[in-house]
CSV table of C-alpha atoms in Angstrom, one decimal:
chain,number,residue,atom,x,y,z
A,746,UNK,CA,42.1,107.2,-29.1
A,747,UNK,CA,41.6,103.5,-28.6
A,748,UNK,CA,43.2,101.9,-25.5
A,749,UNK,CA,44.3,98.3,-25.5
A,750,UNK,CA,45.8,95.8,-23.1
A,751,UNK,CA,49.1,96.5,-24.7
A,752,UNK,CA,49.0,100.3,-24.1
A,753,UNK,CA,52.1,101.2,-22.1
A,754,UNK,CA,51.3,102.4,-18.5
A,755,UNK,CA,53.2,104.7,-16.2
A,756,UNK,CA,52.5,104.9,-12.4
A,757,UNK,CA,53.0,108.3,-10.8
A,758,UNK,CA,53.0,108.0,-7.0
A,759,UNK,CA,55.0,105.1,-5.6
A,760,UNK,CA,53.2,104.3,-2.3
A,761,UNK,CA,51.4,101.2,-1.3
A,762,UNK,CA,48.5,101.7,-3.8
A,763,UNK,CA,50.7,102.6,-6.7
A,764,UNK,CA,53.1,99.7,-6.0
A,765,UNK,CA,50.4,97.2,-5.4
A,766,UNK,CA,48.6,98.2,-8.6
A,767,UNK,CA,51.8,98.1,-10.7
A,768,UNK,CA,52.7,94.6,-9.5
A,769,UNK,CA,49.2,93.3,-10.0
A,770,UNK,CA,48.8,94.8,-13.4
A,771,UNK,CA,52.1,93.5,-14.6
A,772,UNK,CA,51.2,90.0,-13.5
A,773,UNK,CA,47.9,90.3,-15.4
A,774,UNK,CA,49.9,91.1,-18.6
A,775,UNK,CA,49.6,94.9,-18.7
A,776,UNK,CA,52.9,96.6,-19.7
A,777,UNK,CA,54.1,98.9,-16.8
A,778,UNK,CA,56.9,100.8,-18.5
A,779,UNK,CA,57.7,103.6,-16.0
A,780,UNK,CA,57.1,104.9,-12.6
A,781,UNK,CA,57.9,108.1,-10.8
A,782,UNK,CA,57.5,109.5,-7.3
A,783,UNK,CA,58.5,112.4,-5.0
A,784,UNK,CA,61.6,110.4,-4.2
A,785,UNK,CA,63.6,108.5,-6.7
A,786,UNK,CA,64.2,105.6,-4.2
A,787,UNK,CA,60.4,105.0,-4.0
A,788,UNK,CA,60.2,104.7,-7.8
A,789,UNK,CA,63.2,102.4,-7.8
A,790,UNK,CA,61.4,100.2,-5.2
A,791,UNK,CA,58.5,99.6,-7.6
A,792,UNK,CA,60.7,99.2,-10.7
A,793,UNK,CA,62.7,96.5,-8.9
A,794,UNK,CA,59.6,94.4,-8.5
A,795,UNK,CA,58.0,95.0,-12.0
A,796,UNK,CA,59.7,93.5,-15.1
A,797,UNK,CA,60.2,96.1,-17.8
A,798,UNK,CA,59.5,99.1,-15.6
A,799,UNK,CA,61.9,102.0,-15.5
A,800,UNK,CA,62.2,104.3,-12.5
A,801,UNK,CA,62.2,107.9,-13.7
A,802,UNK,CA,63.8,110.8,-11.9
A,803,UNK,CA,61.0,113.1,-13.1
A,804,UNK,CA,57.2,112.7,-13.5
A,805,UNK,CA,57.4,114.0,-17.0
A,806,UNK,CA,60.0,111.5,-18.0
A,807,UNK,CA,57.7,108.6,-16.9
A,808,UNK,CA,54.6,110.2,-18.6
A,809,UNK,CA,56.4,110.6,-21.9
A,810,UNK,CA,57.0,106.8,-22.0
A,811,UNK,CA,53.3,105.9,-21.6
A,812,UNK,CA,49.9,106.1,-23.2
A,813,UNK,CA,48.0,105.5,-19.9
A,814,UNK,CA,49.1,107.3,-16.7
A,815,UNK,CA,47.9,106.3,-13.3
A,816,UNK,CA,48.2,109.0,-10.6
A,817,UNK,CA,48.3,107.2,-7.3
A,818,UNK,CA,49.4,110.1,-5.1
A,819,UNK,CA,47.4,111.3,-2.1
A,820,UNK,CA,44.1,112.9,-3.1
A,821,UNK,CA,45.2,116.5,-2.5
A,822,UNK,CA,48.2,116.0,-4.9
A,823,UNK,CA,46.3,114.5,-7.8
A,824,UNK,CA,45.1,117.8,-9.4
A,825,UNK,CA,48.4,119.7,-9.0
A,826,UNK,CA,50.3,116.7,-10.3
A,827,UNK,CA,48.1,116.3,-13.4
A,828,UNK,CA,48.3,120.0,-14.2
A,829,UNK,CA,52.1,120.0,-13.9
A,830,UNK,CA,52.4,117.5,-16.7
A,831,UNK,CA,52.7,118.3,-20.4
A,832,UNK,CA,50.2,115.9,-22.0
A,833,UNK,CA,50.3,114.5,-25.5
A,834,UNK,CA,47.2,114.0,-27.6
A,835,UNK,CA,45.7,110.5,-27.2
A,836,UNK,CA,47.1,109.9,-23.7
A,837,UNK,CA,44.9,108.9,-20.8
A,838,UNK,CA,45.2,110.0,-17.1
A,839,UNK,CA,43.5,107.9,-14.4
A,840,UNK,CA,43.4,108.7,-10.7
A,841,UNK,CA,42.9,106.1,-8.0
A,842,UNK,CA,40.9,108.2,-5.5
A,843,UNK,CA,37.8,106.8,-4.0
A,844,UNK,CA,36.2,110.1,-2.9
A,845,UNK,CA,37.3,112.4,-5.8
A,846,UNK,CA,35.5,112.6,-9.1
A,847,UNK,CA,36.9,113.6,-12.5
A,848,UNK,CA,36.5,117.3,-11.7
A,849,UNK,CA,39.8,116.9,-9.8
A,850,UNK,CA,41.4,117.2,-13.2
A,851,UNK,CA,39.8,120.6,-13.9
A,852,UNK,CA,42.4,122.9,-15.5
A,853,UNK,CA,44.0,120.4,-17.9
A,854,UNK,CA,44.5,122.4,-21.1
A,855,UNK,CA,44.5,119.5,-23.6
A,856,UNK,CA,40.9,118.2,-24.1
A,857,UNK,CA,42.3,115.4,-26.2
A,858,UNK,CA,43.5,113.7,-23.0
A,859,UNK,CA,41.1,111.0,-21.7
A,860,UNK,CA,40.1,111.2,-18.1
A,861,UNK,CA,39.3,108.3,-15.8
A,862,UNK,CA,39.1,107.0,-12.3
A,863,UNK,CA,39.9,103.5,-11.1
A,864,UNK,CA,39.6,103.1,-7.3
A,865,UNK,CA,40.6,99.8,-5.6
A,866,UNK,CA,38.2,99.2,-2.7
A,867,UNK,CA,40.8,97.6,-0.5
A,868,UNK,CA,43.1,98.4,2.5
A,869,UNK,CA,46.8,98.4,1.5
A,870,UNK,CA,49.6,98.1,4.0
A,871,UNK,CA,52.4,97.0,1.7
A,872,UNK,CA,53.1,96.5,-2.0
A,873,UNK,CA,53.5,92.8,-1.9
A,874,UNK,CA,50.5,91.9,0.2
A,875,UNK,CA,48.5,94.6,-1.5
A,876,UNK,CA,49.1,93.1,-4.9
A,877,UNK,CA,48.0,89.7,-3.7
A,878,UNK,CA,44.9,91.2,-2.1
A,879,UNK,CA,43.5,92.7,-5.4
A,880,UNK,CA,42.0,89.5,-6.7
A,881,UNK,CA,38.3,89.5,-5.9
A,882,UNK,CA,38.0,93.2,-4.8
A,883,UNK,CA,35.8,95.9,-6.3
A,884,UNK,CA,37.0,98.8,-8.5
A,885,UNK,CA,35.0,102.0,-8.7
A,886,UNK,CA,35.2,103.3,-12.3
A,887,UNK,CA,34.5,106.7,-13.8
A,888,UNK,CA,35.1,108.1,-17.3
A,889,UNK,CA,33.9,108.3,-20.9
A,890,UNK,CA,32.9,105.2,-22.9
A,891,UNK,CA,36.4,104.4,-24.3
A,892,UNK,CA,38.3,104.7,-21.0
A,893,UNK,CA,35.5,103.0,-19.0
A,894,UNK,CA,35.6,100.0,-21.4
A,895,UNK,CA,39.4,99.8,-21.0
A,896,UNK,CA,39.2,100.0,-17.2
A,897,UNK,CA,36.4,97.5,-17.0
A,898,UNK,CA,38.4,95.0,-19.0
A,899,UNK,CA,41.4,95.8,-16.7
A,900,UNK,CA,39.3,95.0,-13.6
A,901,UNK,CA,38.2,91.7,-15.1
A,902,UNK,CA,41.8,90.7,-16.0
A,903,UNK,CA,42.7,91.5,-12.3
A,904,UNK,CA,39.9,89.0,-11.3
A,905,UNK,CA,38.1,92.0,-9.8
A,906,UNK,CA,34.5,93.4,-9.8
A,907,UNK,CA,34.0,96.7,-11.7
A,908,UNK,CA,31.3,99.1,-10.8
A,909,UNK,CA,30.5,102.4,-12.5
A,910,UNK,CA,30.0,105.4,-10.3
A,911,UNK,CA,28.3,108.8,-10.7
A,912,UNK,CA,30.2,111.8,-9.4
A,913,UNK,CA,27.6,112.4,-6.7
A,914,UNK,CA,28.0,108.9,-5.4
A,915,UNK,CA,31.8,108.9,-4.9
A,916,UNK,CA,31.9,110.3,-1.3
A,917,UNK,CA,29.4,107.9,0.1
A,918,UNK,CA,31.0,105.0,-1.8
A,919,UNK,CA,34.4,105.9,-0.4
A,920,UNK,CA,32.9,106.4,3.1
A,921,UNK,CA,31.8,102.7,3.1
A,922,UNK,CA,35.4,101.7,2.3
A,923,UNK,CA,36.8,103.9,5.1
A,924,UNK,CA,34.3,102.4,7.6
A,925,UNK,CA,35.3,98.9,6.5
A,926,UNK,CA,39.0,99.5,6.3
A,927,UNK,CA,40.3,102.4,8.4
A,928,UNK,CA,37.5,102.6,11.0
A,929,UNK,CA,37.2,98.8,11.4
A,930,UNK,CA,40.9,98.6,12.1
A,931,UNK,CA,40.6,101.3,14.7
A,932,UNK,CA,37.5,99.5,16.1
A,933,UNK,CA,39.6,96.3,16.4
A,934,UNK,CA,42.4,98.3,18.1
A,935,UNK,CA,39.9,99.6,20.6
A,936,UNK,CA,38.5,96.2,21.3
A,937,UNK,CA,42.0,94.8,21.8
A,938,UNK,CA,43.0,97.7,24.0
A,939,UNK,CA,40.1,96.8,26.4
A,940,UNK,CA,41.9,93.6,27.2
A,941,UNK,CA,44.4,95.6,29.2
A,942,UNK,CA,41.6,96.1,31.8
A,943,UNK,CA,41.4,92.4,32.3
A,944,UNK,CA,45.1,91.9,32.9
A,945,UNK,CA,46.1,90.9,29.4
A,946,UNK,CA,48.1,92.8,26.7
A,947,UNK,CA,46.7,94.4,23.6
A,948,UNK,CA,48.5,91.8,21.5
A,949,UNK,CA,46.8,89.0,23.4
A,950,UNK,CA,43.5,90.7,22.9
A,951,UNK,CA,44.1,90.9,19.2
A,952,UNK,CA,45.2,87.3,19.0
A,953,UNK,CA,42.0,86.3,20.7
A,954,UNK,CA,39.7,88.4,18.6
A,955,UNK,CA,41.1,87.8,15.1
A,956,UNK,CA,39.6,84.3,14.7
A,957,UNK,CA,36.2,85.8,15.5
A,958,UNK,CA,36.8,88.5,12.8
A,959,UNK,CA,37.6,85.8,10.3
A,960,UNK,CA,34.5,83.8,11.1
A,961,UNK,CA,32.3,86.9,11.0
A,962,UNK,CA,33.6,87.5,7.4
A,963,UNK,CA,32.8,83.8,6.5
A,964,UNK,CA,29.4,84.1,8.0
A,965,UNK,CA,28.6,87.3,6.1
A,966,UNK,CA,29.8,85.8,2.9
A,967,UNK,CA,27.8,82.6,3.5
A,968,UNK,CA,24.6,83.8,5.0
A,969,UNK,CA,24.4,87.6,4.2
A,970,UNK,CA,22.6,90.3,6.2
A,971,UNK,CA,20.7,90.0,8.5
A,972,UNK,CA,21.2,86.2,8.9
A,973,UNK,CA,24.8,86.6,9.9
A,974,UNK,CA,24.1,89.1,12.6
A,975,UNK,CA,24.6,87.5,16.0
A,976,UNK,CA,25.2,88.2,19.7
A,977,UNK,CA,23.1,89.6,22.6
A,978,UNK,CA,21.2,92.1,20.4
A,979,UNK,CA,19.6,89.5,18.2
A,980,UNK,CA,19.0,87.2,21.2
A,981,UNK,CA,17.4,89.9,23.3
A,982,UNK,CA,19.8,89.5,26.2
A,983,UNK,CA,18.9,92.7,28.0
A,984,UNK,CA,20.9,91.8,31.1
A,985,UNK,CA,24.1,91.3,29.0
A,986,UNK,CA,23.7,94.7,27.3
A,987,UNK,CA,23.3,96.3,30.7
A,988,UNK,CA,26.5,94.6,32.0
A,989,UNK,CA,28.4,96.0,29.0
A,990,UNK,CA,27.3,99.5,29.8
A,991,UNK,CA,28.2,99.1,33.5
A,992,UNK,CA,31.6,97.7,32.7
A,993,UNK,CA,32.4,100.6,30.4
A,994,UNK,CA,31.2,103.2,33.0
A,995,UNK,CA,33.7,101.7,35.4
A,996,UNK,CA,36.6,100.9,33.2
A,997,UNK,CA,36.5,103.0,30.1
A,998,UNK,CA,33.8,105.7,30.2
A,999,UNK,CA,35.1,107.5,27.2
A,1000,UNK,CA,34.1,104.6,25.0
A,1001,UNK,CA,30.5,104.4,26.3
A,1002,UNK,CA,29.0,106.9,23.8
A,1003,UNK,CA,30.8,105.1,21.0
A,1004,UNK,CA,29.5,101.7,22.1
A,1005,UNK,CA,25.9,103.1,22.4
A,1006,UNK,CA,25.9,104.9,19.1
A,1007,UNK,CA,27.3,101.9,17.2
A,1008,UNK,CA,24.8,99.5,18.9
A,1009,UNK,CA,21.9,101.8,18.1
A,1010,UNK,CA,22.9,102.5,14.5
A,1011,UNK,CA,23.2,98.8,13.8
A,1012,UNK,CA,20.3,97.6,15.9
A,1013,UNK,CA,18.0,97.8,12.9
A,1014,UNK,CA,19.7,94.7,11.5
A,1015,UNK,CA,19.1,92.8,14.7
A,1016,UNK,CA,15.4,93.8,14.5
A,1017,UNK,CA,15.3,92.8,10.8
A,1018,UNK,CA,16.5,89.3,11.7
A,1019,UNK,CA,13.1,88.8,13.5
A,1020,UNK,CA,14.3,86.9,16.5
A,1021,UNK,CA,13.6,89.6,19.1
A,1022,UNK,CA,10.4,89.7,21.1
A,1023,UNK,CA,8.9,93.2,21.4
A,1024,UNK,CA,9.6,93.7,25.1
A,1025,UNK,CA,13.3,92.9,24.7
A,1026,UNK,CA,13.6,95.1,21.6
A,1027,UNK,CA,12.1,98.1,23.3
A,1028,UNK,CA,14.1,97.6,26.5
A,1029,UNK,CA,17.4,97.3,24.6
A,1030,UNK,CA,16.7,100.5,22.7
A,1031,UNK,CA,15.7,102.2,25.9
A,1032,UNK,CA,18.8,101.4,28.0
A,1033,UNK,CA,21.2,102.3,25.1
A,1034,UNK,CA,19.4,105.6,24.5
A,1035,UNK,CA,19.3,106.4,28.2
A,1036,UNK,CA,22.9,105.7,28.7
A,1037,UNK,CA,23.8,107.8,25.7
A,1038,UNK,CA,21.7,110.7,26.9
A,1039,UNK,CA,23.2,110.5,30.4
A,1040,UNK,CA,26.7,110.7,28.9
A,1041,UNK,CA,25.7,113.7,26.8
A,1042,UNK,CA,24.3,115.5,29.8
């Protein structure tokens, strides 16, 4: 059941992940021959952007044209979708969930079907930008030796970094992606929203903060952790931290526990940098913990 770069591929699930992967794989030389989705128009949207790809009105129709099938549906639909398909010996099915392991395929009747997972550690908001953003990312891979070798080679051809995951590691691995993608986006939204309290719009806040975000990413890539950690916590600016807390109490008290929890959780890296004197270190921990306890009471 050897898989090669010329093995025909079908994409089942035509959202941003499926579309981005289809476009990127096609550009890397992999044959994307068919796609299917809950709505035919979604499959047509992918097929129109991928040369040689046919939009199928049924999932089975797409699967029958392929040797490798990527299921890029929402996580809860992966298992039911896989079990609804009539598989042929020698085919491979690959899901793109970050949190689910291969046991999501439990119940497939044909043991001759190869099972794999290929999760792109990236935030996707459109097919076109998503395809462009795949270069340089990490793919989390699971599966037997044959399919893992195939998926590793696929990652390399996408100019990406493959890592091999154990089932028990998937949830924590995916959690890091959610923190960096979903929750970071929400954190930026909250930070931008606070600008409304100083007479500016959320859009103005976002425009002001985005250059800082970009520089933070550059600093992290260039200097690593903890060297890239900056701000009042590594400087030991106790008075500044106190002013932050007082401002939140007056303007947005609902965010005070979040700010304290986040600051305390990450304070270890400010400590690790070694620029704090002991009195400032203890005082910052104290005022954050005290403010948090006060809010809880």
